[in-house]
Short mmCIF file of C-alpha atoms in Angstrom, two decimals:
data_model
loop_
_atom_site.label_atom_id
_atom_site.label_comp_id
_atom_site.label_asym_id
_atom_site.label_seq_id
_atom_site.Cartn_x
_atom_site.Cartn_y
_atom_site.Cartn_z
CA MET A 124 -0.47 25.93 4.42
CA THR A 125 2.12 28.61 6.38
CA ASP A 126 5.86 27.65 6.83
CA ALA A 127 4.91 28.17 10.59
CA SER A 128 2.67 25.13 10.75
CA PRO A 129 4.30 22.01 12.89
CA THR A 130 3.75 18.97 10.56
CA ALA A 131 2.76 15.46 12.11
CA ALA A 132 2.85 11.47 10.32
CA VAL A 133 0.65 8.77 11.84
CA LEU A 134 1.98 5.12 12.25
CA ILE A 135 -0.39 2.07 12.43
CA ILE A 136 0.77 -0.46 13.98
CA GLY A 137 -1.18 -4.18 13.56
CA ASP A 138 -1.05 -7.27 11.03
CA GLU A 139 -5.22 -6.33 11.81
CA VAL A 140 -5.02 -3.30 9.06
CA LEU A 141 -3.21 -5.32 6.85
CA SER A 142 -4.69 -8.41 7.09
CA GLY A 143 -8.13 -7.10 6.42
CA ARG A 144 -9.95 -8.25 9.45
CA THR A 145 -10.47 -4.62 10.87
CA GLN A 146 -10.82 -1.25 9.68
CA ASP A 147 -8.96 1.52 10.80
CA THR A 148 -10.15 4.38 12.33
CA ASN A 149 -7.45 6.00 14.08
CA LEU A 150 -6.27 8.00 11.29
CA ASN A 151 -9.48 9.50 10.61
CA THR A 152 -9.79 10.48 14.46
CA ILE A 153 -6.41 11.76 14.45
CA ALA A 154 -7.05 13.43 11.03
CA ARG A 155 -9.70 15.50 12.55
CA PHE A 156 -7.76 16.17 15.74
CA LEU A 157 -4.63 17.67 14.49
CA ALA A 158 -6.84 19.84 11.69
CA ALA A 159 -8.64 21.31 14.51
CA MET A 160 -5.01 22.17 16.01
CA GLY A 161 -3.83 23.67 12.71
CA ILE A 162 -1.23 20.71 12.41
CA ASP A 163 -0.50 19.91 9.09
CA LEU A 164 -0.80 16.04 8.24
CA MET A 165 1.28 15.22 5.96
CA GLU A 166 1.50 11.23 5.63
CA ALA A 167 0.43 8.19 7.50
CA ARG A 168 1.66 4.91 7.26
CA THR A 169 0.60 1.03 8.36
CA VAL A 170 3.07 -1.52 8.76
CA GLY A 171 2.45 -4.63 10.52
CA ASP A 172 3.55 -6.17 13.79
CA ARG A 173 7.24 -6.80 12.63
CA ARG A 174 10.12 -5.50 14.44
CA GLU A 175 12.28 -4.03 11.53
CA GLN A 176 9.37 -2.63 9.81
CA ILE A 177 8.14 -0.90 12.95
CA ILE A 178 11.20 0.76 13.68
CA ALA A 179 12.35 1.51 9.91
CA ALA A 180 9.11 3.08 9.60
CA LEU A 181 9.55 5.20 12.94
CA ASN A 182 12.61 6.68 12.24
CA ALA A 183 11.67 7.96 8.67
CA LEU A 184 8.98 9.48 10.12
CA ARG A 185 10.21 10.98 13.11
CA GLY A 186 13.10 12.71 11.11
CA GLY A 187 10.77 13.97 8.86
CA HIS A 188 8.60 15.55 11.04
CA ASP A 189 7.83 17.96 13.99
CA TYR A 190 5.11 15.12 15.44
CA VAL A 191 4.58 11.20 15.29
CA PHE A 192 1.30 9.31 16.81
CA THR A 193 1.41 5.52 16.79
CA THR A 194 -1.31 3.34 17.37
CA GLY A 195 -1.30 -0.38 18.00
CA GLY A 196 0.80 -2.57 19.55
CA ILE A 197 0.78 -1.90 23.37
CA GLY A 198 -1.29 -3.89 25.20
CA PRO A 199 -0.13 -7.41 27.32
CA THR A 200 0.22 -10.12 24.43
CA HIS A 201 3.62 -11.33 22.43
CA ASP A 202 2.30 -9.32 19.48
CA ASP A 203 2.89 -6.02 21.34
CA ILE A 204 6.44 -5.08 20.19
CA THR A 205 5.55 -1.67 19.82
CA ALA A 206 7.10 -0.23 23.46
CA GLU A 207 10.26 -2.14 22.82
CA CYS A 208 10.76 -1.09 18.80
CA VAL A 209 10.44 2.63 20.16
CA ALA A 210 13.19 2.09 22.58
CA GLU A 211 15.42 0.33 19.75
CA ALA A 212 14.35 2.97 17.30
CA PHE A 213 15.54 5.90 19.92
CA GLY A 214 18.21 3.72 21.18
CA VAL A 215 17.36 3.70 24.53
CA ALA A 216 16.49 1.02 27.40
CA LEU A 217 12.96 0.02 28.18
CA PRO A 218 12.49 -0.01 31.75
CA GLU A 219 9.50 -0.40 33.73
CA HIS A 220 8.29 3.15 34.66
CA PRO A 221 7.38 3.43 38.31
CA GLU A 222 4.21 5.53 37.89
CA ALA A 223 2.98 2.93 35.31
CA LEU A 224 3.80 0.06 37.71
CA ALA A 225 1.53 1.77 40.31
CA ILE A 226 -1.37 2.69 37.67
CA LEU A 227 -1.49 -1.09 36.83
CA GLU A 228 -0.53 -2.63 40.45
CA ARG A 229 -3.63 -0.80 41.12
CA ARG A 230 -6.02 -1.52 38.54
CA TYR A 231 -5.38 -4.69 38.49
CA GLY A 232 -4.56 -5.96 42.12
CA GLU A 233 -5.05 -9.82 42.69
CA ALA A 234 -5.11 -10.66 38.73
CA PHE A 235 -1.49 -8.52 37.92
CA ASN A 236 0.97 -10.84 36.21
CA ALA A 237 4.14 -10.86 34.13
CA ALA A 238 2.26 -9.75 31.30
CA ARG A 239 0.31 -6.95 32.39
CA ARG A 240 3.08 -5.75 33.68
CA ARG A 241 5.01 -6.08 30.57
CA MET A 242 2.98 -3.05 29.84
CA ALA A 243 4.98 -1.02 32.45
CA ARG A 244 7.91 -0.91 30.50
CA ILE A 245 8.33 2.37 28.92
CA PRO A 246 11.32 3.60 27.24
CA GLU A 247 14.02 5.39 28.84
CA GLY A 248 12.23 8.84 29.07
CA GLY A 249 9.31 8.80 27.85
CA VAL A 250 6.27 10.61 29.76
CA LEU A 251 3.51 9.14 30.07
CA ILE A 252 0.35 9.87 28.39
CA ALA A 253 -3.05 8.34 30.46
CA ASN A 254 -5.42 6.16 29.44
CA PRO A 255 -9.02 6.99 31.15
CA VAL A 256 -10.32 4.15 30.00
CA THR A 257 -8.28 0.73 30.63
CA ASP A 258 -5.22 2.64 32.50
CA ALA A 259 -2.67 0.65 30.89
CA PRO A 260 -0.88 4.02 29.79
CA GLY A 261 0.68 5.32 26.59
CA PHE A 262 3.38 7.51 26.33
CA GLN A 263 5.71 10.25 24.48
CA ILE A 264 9.37 10.05 23.65
CA GLY A 265 10.37 13.20 21.69
CA ASN A 266 8.36 14.13 19.33
CA VAL A 267 6.71 10.80 18.80
CA PHE A 268 3.33 9.95 20.58
CA VAL A 269 2.68 5.98 21.40
CA MET A 270 -0.81 4.99 21.87
CA ALA A 271 -3.25 1.99 22.08
CA GLY A 272 -4.98 0.48 18.77
CA VAL A 273 -8.43 0.35 20.82
CA PRO A 274 -10.26 3.78 19.04
CA LYS A 275 -12.10 4.16 22.19
CA ILE A 276 -8.74 4.48 24.07
CA MET A 277 -6.65 6.13 21.15
CA THR A 278 -9.40 9.04 21.37
CA ALA A 279 -8.86 9.18 24.49
CA MET A 280 -5.65 9.71 24.58
CA LEU A 281 -5.36 12.35 22.56
CA GLU A 282 -6.82 14.94 25.24
CA ASP A 283 -3.84 14.24 27.29
CA VAL A 284 -1.73 14.50 24.09
CA ALA A 285 -3.22 17.57 22.56
CA PRO A 286 -1.75 20.10 25.58
CA ARG A 287 1.70 18.92 24.68
CA LEU A 288 1.46 20.21 20.89
CA ARG A 289 2.32 23.34 19.51
CA SER A 290 -0.72 24.21 17.38
CA GLY A 291 -0.64 25.80 14.35
CA ALA A 292 -3.06 28.31 12.53
CA VAL A 293 -6.05 25.89 11.39
CA VAL A 294 -7.35 25.50 7.93
CA HIS A 295 -10.83 26.30 7.15
CA SER A 296 -12.57 24.87 4.78
CA ARG A 297 -15.76 25.48 2.30
CA THR A 298 -17.61 23.04 0.26
CA VAL A 299 -19.55 23.85 -2.85
CA ARG A 300 -21.79 21.20 -4.11
CA VAL A 301 -22.32 20.73 -7.43
CA ALA A 302 -25.65 18.58 -7.48
CA GLY A 303 -26.33 16.58 -10.98
CA VAL A 304 -22.54 17.73 -12.71
CA GLY A 305 -19.46 15.42 -12.90
CA GLU A 306 -16.42 17.04 -11.96
CA GLY A 307 -15.13 16.82 -15.63
CA ALA A 308 -17.47 19.48 -16.33
CA ILE A 309 -16.16 21.98 -14.49
CA ALA A 310 -12.75 21.09 -14.16
CA ASP A 311 -11.45 24.14 -16.23
CA LEU A 312 -13.00 26.72 -13.68
CA LEU A 313 -11.41 24.72 -10.57
CA THR A 314 -7.90 24.91 -12.38
CA ALA A 315 -8.44 28.54 -13.03
CA ALA A 316 -9.80 29.22 -9.49
CA ALA A 317 -6.75 27.49 -7.82
CA GLN A 318 -4.04 29.09 -10.09
CA ALA A 319 -5.43 32.79 -9.09
CA ARG A 320 -5.19 31.69 -5.42
CA ARG A 321 -2.52 29.44 -4.97
CA ASP A 322 -1.81 30.21 -1.12
CA LEU A 323 -5.65 28.01 -0.93
CA SER A 324 -6.01 24.50 -1.75
CA PHE A 325 -8.86 23.67 -4.80
CA GLY A 326 -10.34 19.81 -4.48
CA SER A 327 -12.90 17.74 -6.57
CA TYR A 328 -14.89 15.18 -5.14
CA PRO A 329 -17.56 13.31 -7.01
CA PHE A 330 -20.20 11.46 -5.32
CA GLY A 331 -23.14 9.11 -6.66
CA HIS A 332 -21.07 7.25 -9.46
CA GLY A 333 -22.81 4.50 -11.11
CA SER A 334 -25.52 4.17 -8.21
CA VAL A 335 -29.39 5.72 -9.27
CA GLY A 336 -29.01 7.92 -6.31
CA GLU A 337 -28.26 11.73 -7.36
CA VAL A 338 -24.63 12.02 -9.14
CA GLY A 339 -22.40 15.53 -8.34
CA THR A 340 -19.55 16.97 -7.22
CA ASN A 341 -18.62 18.59 -4.11
CA LEU A 342 -15.49 21.22 -4.49
CA VAL A 343 -13.52 21.83 -0.97
CA VAL A 344 -11.60 24.64 -1.14
CA ARG A 345 -9.06 24.73 2.11
CA GLY A 346 -7.52 27.60 3.53
CA ARG A 347 -6.40 29.07 6.80
CA ASP A 348 -7.42 32.98 5.67
CA GLU A 349 -11.30 32.85 6.54
CA ALA A 350 -11.27 35.95 4.44
CA ALA A 351 -10.08 34.36 1.11
CA LEU A 352 -11.48 31.29 1.68
CA GLN A 353 -15.00 33.09 1.90
CA GLU A 354 -14.22 35.10 -1.64
CA ALA A 355 -12.65 31.97 -2.89
CA ALA A 356 -16.24 29.87 -2.91
CA THR A 357 -18.44 32.93 -3.60
CA ASN A 358 -15.92 33.43 -6.93
CA LEU A 359 -16.52 29.45 -7.77
CA LEU A 360 -20.28 30.00 -7.09
CA ALA A 361 -20.15 32.79 -9.59
CA GLY A 362 -18.10 30.88 -12.23
CA LEU A 363 -20.69 28.18 -11.84
CA LYS A 364 -23.68 30.46 -12.60
CA ALA A 365 -22.07 31.82 -15.22
CA LEU A 366 -22.35 28.62 -16.94
CA GLY A 367 -25.58 27.71 -15.80
CA ILE A 368 -24.73 25.25 -13.30
CA GLU A 369 -26.59 25.48 -10.09
CA ALA A 370 -24.38 24.98 -6.93
CA VAL A 371 -25.07 25.55 -3.25
CA LEU A 372 -22.35 26.63 -0.63
CA GLU A 373 -22.60 24.43 2.67
CA GLY A 374 -20.19 26.16 4.51
CA MET B 1183 3.91 -17.65 5.43
CA THR B 1184 5.49 -19.04 2.76
CA ASP B 1185 8.44 -17.42 0.97
CA ALA B 1186 6.58 -18.24 -2.17
CA SER B 1187 3.61 -15.87 -1.32
CA PRO B 1188 3.89 -12.52 -3.63
CA THR B 1189 3.99 -9.58 -1.46
CA ALA B 1190 2.05 -6.51 -1.74
CA ALA B 1191 1.82 -2.60 -0.68
CA VAL B 1192 -0.91 -0.05 -0.93
CA LEU B 1193 -0.52 3.47 -2.10
CA ILE B 1194 -3.97 5.83 -0.80
CA ILE B 1195 -3.31 9.21 -2.48
CA GLY B 1196 -5.50 12.45 -1.25
CA ASP B 1197 -5.41 15.59 0.26
CA GLU B 1198 -9.15 14.38 1.76
CA VAL B 1199 -7.47 11.72 3.54
CA LEU B 1200 -5.49 13.23 4.93
CA SER B 1201 -7.43 15.96 6.19
CA GLY B 1202 -9.73 13.99 7.54
CA ARG B 1203 -12.77 15.04 5.11
CA THR B 1204 -12.80 11.33 3.96
CA GLN B 1205 -12.03 8.14 6.36
CA ASP B 1206 -10.55 5.62 3.41
CA THR B 1207 -12.30 2.06 3.21
CA ASN B 1208 -10.21 1.22 0.15
CA LEU B 1209 -7.32 0.19 1.95
CA ASN B 1210 -8.87 -2.33 3.73
CA THR B 1211 -11.06 -3.57 0.46
CA ILE B 1212 -7.62 -4.30 -1.43
CA ALA B 1213 -6.42 -6.31 2.49
CA ARG B 1214 -9.55 -8.44 1.87
CA PHE B 1215 -9.19 -8.79 -2.02
CA LEU B 1216 -5.12 -9.95 -1.11
CA ALA B 1217 -5.92 -11.72 1.29
CA ALA B 1218 -8.41 -13.87 -0.29
CA MET B 1219 -5.89 -14.58 -3.15
CA GLY B 1220 -3.14 -15.66 -0.91
CA ILE B 1221 -0.75 -12.21 -1.52
CA ASP B 1222 0.50 -10.88 1.85
CA LEU B 1223 0.10 -7.60 1.98
CA MET B 1224 2.93 -5.92 3.88
CA GLU B 1225 2.40 -2.13 4.27
CA ALA B 1226 0.62 0.61 3.02
CA ARG B 1227 1.11 4.77 2.62
CA THR B 1228 -1.21 7.63 2.29
CA VAL B 1229 0.14 11.22 0.86
CA GLY B 1230 -1.48 13.60 -0.19
CA ASP B 1231 -1.55 15.21 -3.61
CA ARG B 1232 2.27 16.49 -3.21
CA ARG B 1233 4.20 15.04 -6.22
CA GLU B 1234 7.34 14.72 -4.98
CA GLN B 1235 5.63 12.92 -1.77
CA ILE B 1236 3.72 10.77 -4.61
CA ILE B 1237 6.90 9.63 -6.43
CA ALA B 1238 9.01 8.99 -3.10
CA ALA B 1239 6.51 6.40 -2.07
CA LEU B 1240 5.71 4.65 -5.09
CA ASN B 1241 9.45 3.49 -5.53
CA ALA B 1242 9.86 3.20 -2.33
CA LEU B 1243 7.10 0.70 -2.15
CA ARG B 1244 7.34 -1.00 -6.08
CA GLY B 1245 11.20 -1.84 -5.47
CA GLY B 1246 10.24 -3.80 -1.99
CA HIS B 1247 6.98 -5.64 -3.45
CA ASP B 1248 5.58 -8.07 -6.09
CA TYR B 1249 2.60 -5.69 -6.83
CA VAL B 1250 2.15 -2.13 -6.03
CA PHE B 1251 -1.77 -0.82 -5.89
CA THR B 1252 -2.37 2.83 -5.67
CA THR B 1253 -5.81 4.29 -5.51
CA GLY B 1254 -6.73 8.44 -5.72
CA GLY B 1255 -5.70 10.78 -7.51
CA ILE B 1256 -6.85 9.59 -11.39
CA GLY B 1257 -9.87 12.10 -12.17
CA PRO B 1258 -10.14 15.13 -15.04
CA THR B 1259 -9.12 18.16 -11.61
CA HIS B 1260 -6.31 19.84 -11.67
CA ASP B 1261 -5.71 17.96 -8.70
CA ASP B 1262 -5.29 14.47 -9.82
CA ILE B 1263 -1.55 13.81 -10.71
CA THR B 1264 -1.45 10.38 -10.13
CA ALA B 1265 -0.62 9.52 -13.94
CA GLU B 1266 1.82 11.91 -14.15
CA CYS B 1267 3.31 11.17 -10.94
CA VAL B 1268 3.45 7.20 -12.05
CA ALA B 1269 5.03 7.72 -15.60
CA GLU B 1270 7.96 10.21 -13.54
CA ALA B 1271 8.21 7.28 -11.30
CA PHE B 1272 9.36 4.99 -14.07
CA GLY B 1273 10.79 7.49 -16.24
CA VAL B 1274 8.70 7.29 -18.76
CA ALA B 1275 6.26 9.78 -21.40
CA LEU B 1276 2.70 9.93 -20.61
CA PRO B 1277 0.98 10.33 -24.10
CA GLU B 1278 -2.30 9.63 -24.85
CA HIS B 1279 -3.36 6.13 -24.92
CA PRO B 1280 -5.82 5.86 -27.76
CA GLU B 1281 -8.14 2.99 -26.54
CA ALA B 1282 -8.53 5.39 -23.35
CA LEU B 1283 -8.77 7.78 -25.50
CA ALA B 1284 -11.64 5.87 -27.49
CA ILE B 1285 -13.16 4.95 -24.77
CA LEU B 1286 -13.88 8.33 -23.30
CA GLU B 1287 -14.77 9.47 -26.26
CA ARG B 1288 -17.80 7.22 -26.50
CA ARG B 1289 -18.48 8.01 -22.55
CA TYR B 1290 -18.83 11.67 -23.08
CA GLY B 1291 -20.08 12.52 -26.48
CA GLU B 1292 -20.62 16.21 -26.98
CA ALA B 1293 -19.57 16.62 -22.92
CA PHE B 1294 -16.19 15.75 -23.95
CA ASN B 1295 -13.89 18.56 -23.17
CA ALA B 1296 -9.61 18.85 -21.74
CA ALA B 1297 -10.33 18.22 -19.06
CA ARG B 1298 -11.95 14.77 -19.30
CA ARG B 1299 -9.00 14.67 -22.00
CA ARG B 1300 -6.74 14.72 -19.47
CA MET B 1301 -7.54 11.08 -18.24
CA ALA B 1302 -6.62 9.47 -21.65
CA ARG B 1303 -3.00 10.44 -20.75
CA ILE B 1304 -1.36 6.70 -20.10
CA PRO B 1305 2.42 6.18 -19.07
CA GLU B 1306 4.09 4.93 -21.64
CA GLY B 1307 3.53 0.73 -21.86
CA GLY B 1308 0.56 1.65 -19.67
CA VAL B 1309 -2.41 -1.38 -19.76
CA LEU B 1310 -5.63 -0.07 -19.36
CA ILE B 1311 -7.57 -1.53 -15.90
CA ALA B 1312 -11.56 -1.43 -16.70
CA ASN B 1313 -13.81 0.62 -15.07
CA PRO B 1314 -17.63 -0.48 -15.56
CA VAL B 1315 -18.88 2.21 -13.27
CA THR B 1316 -17.38 5.77 -15.10
CA ASP B 1317 -15.89 3.68 -17.96
CA ALA B 1318 -12.38 6.54 -17.54
CA PRO B 1319 -9.84 3.55 -16.65
CA GLY B 1320 -7.16 2.91 -14.71
CA PHE B 1321 -3.83 1.48 -15.43
CA GLN B 1322 -0.81 -1.39 -15.07
CA ILE B 1323 2.67 -0.30 -15.60
CA GLY B 1324 5.39 -3.23 -14.65
CA ASN B 1325 4.23 -4.02 -10.85
CA VAL B 1326 1.85 -1.14 -9.91
CA PHE B 1327 -1.73 -1.39 -10.50
CA VAL B 1328 -3.20 2.33 -10.67
CA MET B 1329 -6.89 3.01 -9.78
CA ALA B 1330 -9.59 5.41 -9.11
CA GLY B 1331 -10.43 6.94 -5.37
CA VAL B 1332 -13.89 6.27 -5.54
CA PRO B 1333 -14.46 2.96 -3.15
CA LYS B 1334 -17.08 1.47 -5.45
CA ILE B 1335 -15.24 2.30 -9.02
CA MET B 1336 -11.76 1.35 -6.87
CA THR B 1337 -14.01 -2.40 -5.92
CA ALA B 1338 -15.12 -2.57 -9.72
CA MET B 1339 -11.46 -2.17 -11.04
CA LEU B 1340 -10.15 -5.36 -8.27
CA GLU B 1341 -12.21 -7.34 -10.48
CA ASP B 1342 -9.92 -6.41 -14.11
CA VAL B 1343 -6.88 -6.80 -11.89
CA ALA B 1344 -7.11 -10.13 -10.12
CA PRO B 1345 -6.47 -12.53 -13.11
CA ARG B 1346 -2.98 -10.42 -13.72
CA LEU B 1347 -2.02 -11.54 -10.48
CA ARG B 1348 0.15 -14.29 -9.29
CA SER B 1349 -1.66 -15.87 -6.29
CA GLY B 1350 -0.38 -17.70 -3.27
CA ALA B 1351 -1.58 -20.17 -0.93
CA VAL B 1352 -4.22 -18.33 1.24
CA VAL B 1353 -4.32 -17.72 4.47
CA HIS B 1354 -7.08 -18.93 6.64
CA SER B 1355 -8.57 -18.07 10.12
CA ARG B 1356 -10.20 -19.08 13.34
CA THR B 1357 -11.18 -17.14 15.85
CA VAL B 1358 -11.45 -18.32 19.41
CA ARG B 1359 -13.98 -15.79 21.33
CA VAL B 1360 -13.23 -15.13 25.11
CA ALA B 1361 -15.82 -13.55 27.14
CA GLY B 1362 -15.11 -12.10 29.93
CA VAL B 1363 -11.86 -11.73 30.43
CA GLY B 1364 -9.56 -9.11 29.24
CA GLU B 1365 -6.27 -10.23 26.94
CA GLY B 1366 -3.62 -9.82 29.99
CA ALA B 1367 -4.74 -12.87 31.72
CA ILE B 1368 -4.45 -15.05 28.75
CA ALA B 1369 -1.35 -13.87 27.61
CA ASP B 1370 0.76 -16.53 28.78
CA LEU B 1371 -1.36 -19.29 27.07
CA LEU B 1372 -1.12 -17.02 23.92
CA THR B 1373 2.39 -17.09 24.54
CA ALA B 1374 2.84 -20.68 24.87
CA ALA B 1375 1.15 -21.43 21.50
CA ALA B 1376 2.68 -18.51 19.29
CA GLN B 1377 6.63 -20.15 20.39
CA ALA B 1378 4.81 -23.73 20.05
CA ARG B 1379 3.96 -23.40 16.20
CA ARG B 1380 6.01 -20.58 14.88
CA ASP B 1381 4.44 -21.13 11.18
CA LEU B 1382 1.32 -19.81 12.58
CA SER B 1383 0.42 -16.28 14.31
CA PHE B 1384 -1.24 -15.54 16.73
CA GLY B 1385 -3.55 -12.41 17.74
CA SER B 1386 -5.04 -10.93 20.23
CA TYR B 1387 -8.26 -8.49 19.78
CA PRO B 1388 -9.36 -7.15 23.26
CA PHE B 1389 -13.18 -5.67 22.52
CA GLY B 1390 -15.79 -3.84 24.77
CA HIS B 1391 -13.43 -1.71 26.69
CA GLY B 1392 -14.70 0.66 28.95
CA SER B 1393 -18.37 0.28 27.52
CA VAL B 1394 -21.38 -1.10 29.51
CA GLY B 1395 -21.19 -4.19 27.08
CA GLU B 1396 -19.35 -7.48 27.38
CA VAL B 1397 -15.45 -6.94 27.55
CA GLY B 1398 -13.44 -9.87 26.09
CA THR B 1399 -11.04 -10.92 23.99
CA ASN B 1400 -10.78 -12.50 20.73
CA LEU B 1401 -7.80 -14.62 19.92
CA VAL B 1402 -7.29 -14.32 15.89
CA VAL B 1403 -4.69 -17.47 14.80
CA ARG B 1404 -3.76 -17.22 11.24
CA GLY B 1405 -1.89 -19.71 9.02
CA ARG B 1406 -1.63 -21.42 5.23
CA ASP B 1407 -1.64 -24.84 7.04
CA GLU B 1408 -5.95 -25.40 7.68
CA ALA B 1409 -4.85 -28.72 9.80
CA ALA B 1410 -2.20 -26.68 11.77
CA LEU B 1411 -5.06 -24.10 12.65
CA GLN B 1412 -7.48 -26.14 13.61
CA GLU B 1413 -4.89 -27.49 15.91
CA ALA B 1414 -3.96 -24.30 17.51
CA ALA B 1415 -7.57 -23.15 17.95
CA THR B 1416 -8.48 -26.79 19.75
CA ASN B 1417 -5.27 -26.57 21.89
CA LEU B 1418 -6.17 -22.50 22.88
CA LEU B 1419 -9.61 -23.85 23.72
CA ALA B 1420 -8.29 -26.55 25.83
CA GLY B 1421 -5.65 -24.80 27.39
CA LEU B 1422 -8.75 -22.16 28.05
CA LYS B 1423 -10.71 -24.41 29.77
CA ALA B 1424 -7.73 -25.85 32.12
CA LEU B 1425 -7.52 -22.42 33.31
CA GLY B 1426 -11.17 -22.28 33.61
CA ILE B 1427 -11.61 -20.31 31.27
CA GLU B 1428 -14.69 -19.99 28.80
CA ALA B 1429 -14.16 -19.65 24.91
CA VAL B 1430 -16.06 -20.26 22.12
CA LEU B 1431 -14.62 -21.35 18.66
CA GLU B 1432 -16.01 -18.96 15.91
CA GLY B 1433 -14.49 -20.77 13.60
#
């Protein structure tokens, strides 16, 4: 990982995730999106719909990373408090944004009411993030991108966010699949490989534990230098072969 | 939520979650487990396999909550550094635990090697958490429960953790399913309901956005008092009916 790569954090906002009602998938979507742009996702936090907690987490994360992505809490109901928390974290007002207001009026027509009008409130200085699914926009303020919690909408919003981000060198990976052998049997080999190439990261992910299916380990090498990566993966394969262990480079 | 209910936090440890390679499901499993025990899950953090980050997050969380549950990083390979981070966070040594050593020797027999022996290191004062899937134990130290990252193993470990936790009054819920109406149309009703019953929590979760399928909103009322919950849900139904909106109590 070079020093020049931007870093990011994710803040997931919503009681429904912490109560277990909802399995979050937005973190994984954002993680893949950032990986493809060469931005290093460093941490994520999940908080409930609680004002102090949202503000504290947001301030901690936005000070420590180039970008922060939040999901959830920007709808029309009383528990949607993300916009006001972001405004408070930045110390700015929360006026109605003329463009957001126009978008929502167009969307709802006769059905535009006070609750829906809440969604036009954008922290001062905020720039809208387009929502091609249900129109109600997200927004960017400083290095913080505030997006919807509904996965389909959040994913669509990332399209509008992408051009605003500085990308880094993409981290590539190679996976060496080792069937029939637990990670403890090949840990020494992996440790030696990791020590030899400190510019790459080596991970070990067992699969098939305790089931009747196949048991084994995926060794994943990650790094920004494709040639170094290929060499490391090839060396791992050779090392495994020398131990009499079958393995396949899965690319 | 009464003051007497224990609170908890989750710390998910692993580069594979932040790189997008793995969709975490452990948070949801733990959230449901805690909900069933009446323990309030207040926040979760996800960090990579980085020493300083793990220690800082662990110390922040264990000081703020009754219980902390960690997942990941307790295997035999070089990137499994959770045990040493926990030891450092607590300021204790990381000796081999005789019982853990015996378990691992029994498990691996001839194949017991130095890498696997790493898994016998337990922070001083730690109590083992049984792993009925692959034997290598997790551990509890103080209010921190250190578990595996593999979902099947983590889930099994919760069985051994459960009897050690103080349970609270369980939070129950009622879901009112409103078909064909977006949450903005019923936000005022929901706000009034929430203001009338501040001991309950009212959430609004739209579904079917932008797809060709059914669009609507699930209103979820949560609370520890079943009678109050039932009354609030019934009132919501009546209020929706008065607006000419069809809804179903899903229980």
